[in-house]
Coordinates of C-alpha atoms in Angstrom, one line a residue:
X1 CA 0.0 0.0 0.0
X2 CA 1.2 3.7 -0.4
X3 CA 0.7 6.3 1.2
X4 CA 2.3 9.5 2.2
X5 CA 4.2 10.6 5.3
X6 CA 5.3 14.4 6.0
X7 CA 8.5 13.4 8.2
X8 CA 10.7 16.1 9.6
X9 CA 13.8 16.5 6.8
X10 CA 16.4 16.0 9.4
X11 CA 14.7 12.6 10.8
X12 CA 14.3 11.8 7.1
X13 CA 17.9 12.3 5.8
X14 CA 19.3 10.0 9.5
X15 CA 16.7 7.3 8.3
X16 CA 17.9 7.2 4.7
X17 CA 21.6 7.1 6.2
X18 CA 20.9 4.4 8.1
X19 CA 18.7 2.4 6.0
X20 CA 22.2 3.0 3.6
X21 CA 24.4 2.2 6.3
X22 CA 22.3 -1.4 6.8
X23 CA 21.6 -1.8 2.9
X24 CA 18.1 -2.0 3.2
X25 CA 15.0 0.2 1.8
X26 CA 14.0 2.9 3.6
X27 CA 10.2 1.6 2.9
X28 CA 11.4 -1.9 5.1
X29 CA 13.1 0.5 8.0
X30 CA 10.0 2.4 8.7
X31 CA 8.1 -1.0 8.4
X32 CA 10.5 -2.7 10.7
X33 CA 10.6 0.3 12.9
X34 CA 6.8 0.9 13.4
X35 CA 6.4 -2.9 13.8
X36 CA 8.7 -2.7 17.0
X37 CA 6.6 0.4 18.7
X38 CA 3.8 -1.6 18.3
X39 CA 4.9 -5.0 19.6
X40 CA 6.2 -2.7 22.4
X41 CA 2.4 -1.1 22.7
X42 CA 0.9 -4.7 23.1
X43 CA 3.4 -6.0 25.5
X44 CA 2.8 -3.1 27.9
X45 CA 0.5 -3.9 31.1
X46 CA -3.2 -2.9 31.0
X47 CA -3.0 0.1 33.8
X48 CA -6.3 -0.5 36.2
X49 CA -7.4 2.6 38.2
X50 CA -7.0 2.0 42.3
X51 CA -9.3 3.2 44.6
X52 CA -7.4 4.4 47.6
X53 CA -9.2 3.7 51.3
X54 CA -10.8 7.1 52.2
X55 CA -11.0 7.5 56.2
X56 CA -14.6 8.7 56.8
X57 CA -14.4 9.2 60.9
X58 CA -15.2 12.3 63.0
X59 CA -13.1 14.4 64.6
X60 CA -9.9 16.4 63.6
X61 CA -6.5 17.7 64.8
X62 CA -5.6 17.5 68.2
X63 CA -6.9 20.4 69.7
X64 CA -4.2 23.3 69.5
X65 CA -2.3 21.4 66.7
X66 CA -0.8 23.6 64.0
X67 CA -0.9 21.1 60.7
X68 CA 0.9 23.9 58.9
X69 CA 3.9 23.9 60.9
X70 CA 6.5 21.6 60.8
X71 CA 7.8 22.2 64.2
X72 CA 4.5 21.8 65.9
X73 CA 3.7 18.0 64.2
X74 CA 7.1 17.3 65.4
X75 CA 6.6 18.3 68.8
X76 CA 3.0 16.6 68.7
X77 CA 4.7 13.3 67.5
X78 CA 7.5 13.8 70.9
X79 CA 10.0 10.9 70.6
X80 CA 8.0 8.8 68.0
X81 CA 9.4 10.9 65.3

C-alpha cells in the first residue's frame, strides 16, 4: 500500500543514512521500525485505576495542633518521630 508521510527533513535524511548504512530500503526500516513500537504497545500492562481507602471518621486535629507547621507536628509526634 502507499501512502504518504510528512516526516521532519532532518529525521528523514538520518533514516535514509541508516537504511544506507544497513543496505536496506528505507520503505522496510519504517516498516520494521513501526512494527517494533507496536509489539512494544501490546506488551505493555493494562494500567487499572485504584481506589485508595478514604477514612470517613469524625473528629480532627488535636486540639491546638498547627498542621501547617512543621515544628509543631514534630513536637505533637515527641519521641515517635
Amino acid at each position: 500500500m502507499k501512502t504518504t508521510l510528512d516526516l521532519n527533513d532532518r529525521l528523514l535524511a538520518e533514516a535514509k543514512a541508516l537504511a544506507a548504512h544497513q543496505r536496506m530500503s528505507l520503505t522496510r526500516l519504517i516498516e520494521e521500525a513501526l512494527q517494533a513500537r507496536l509489539r512494544a504497545q501490546a506488551d505493555k500492562p493494562v494500567r487499572r485505576s485504584v481506589r485508595l481507602p478514604v477514612f470517613k471518621g469524625r473528629g480532627g486535629l488535636v486540639a491546638g495542633l498547627d498542621a501547617s507547621s512543621n515544628k509543631s507536628l514534630l513536637n505533637a509526634l515527641g519521641d515517635d518521630a
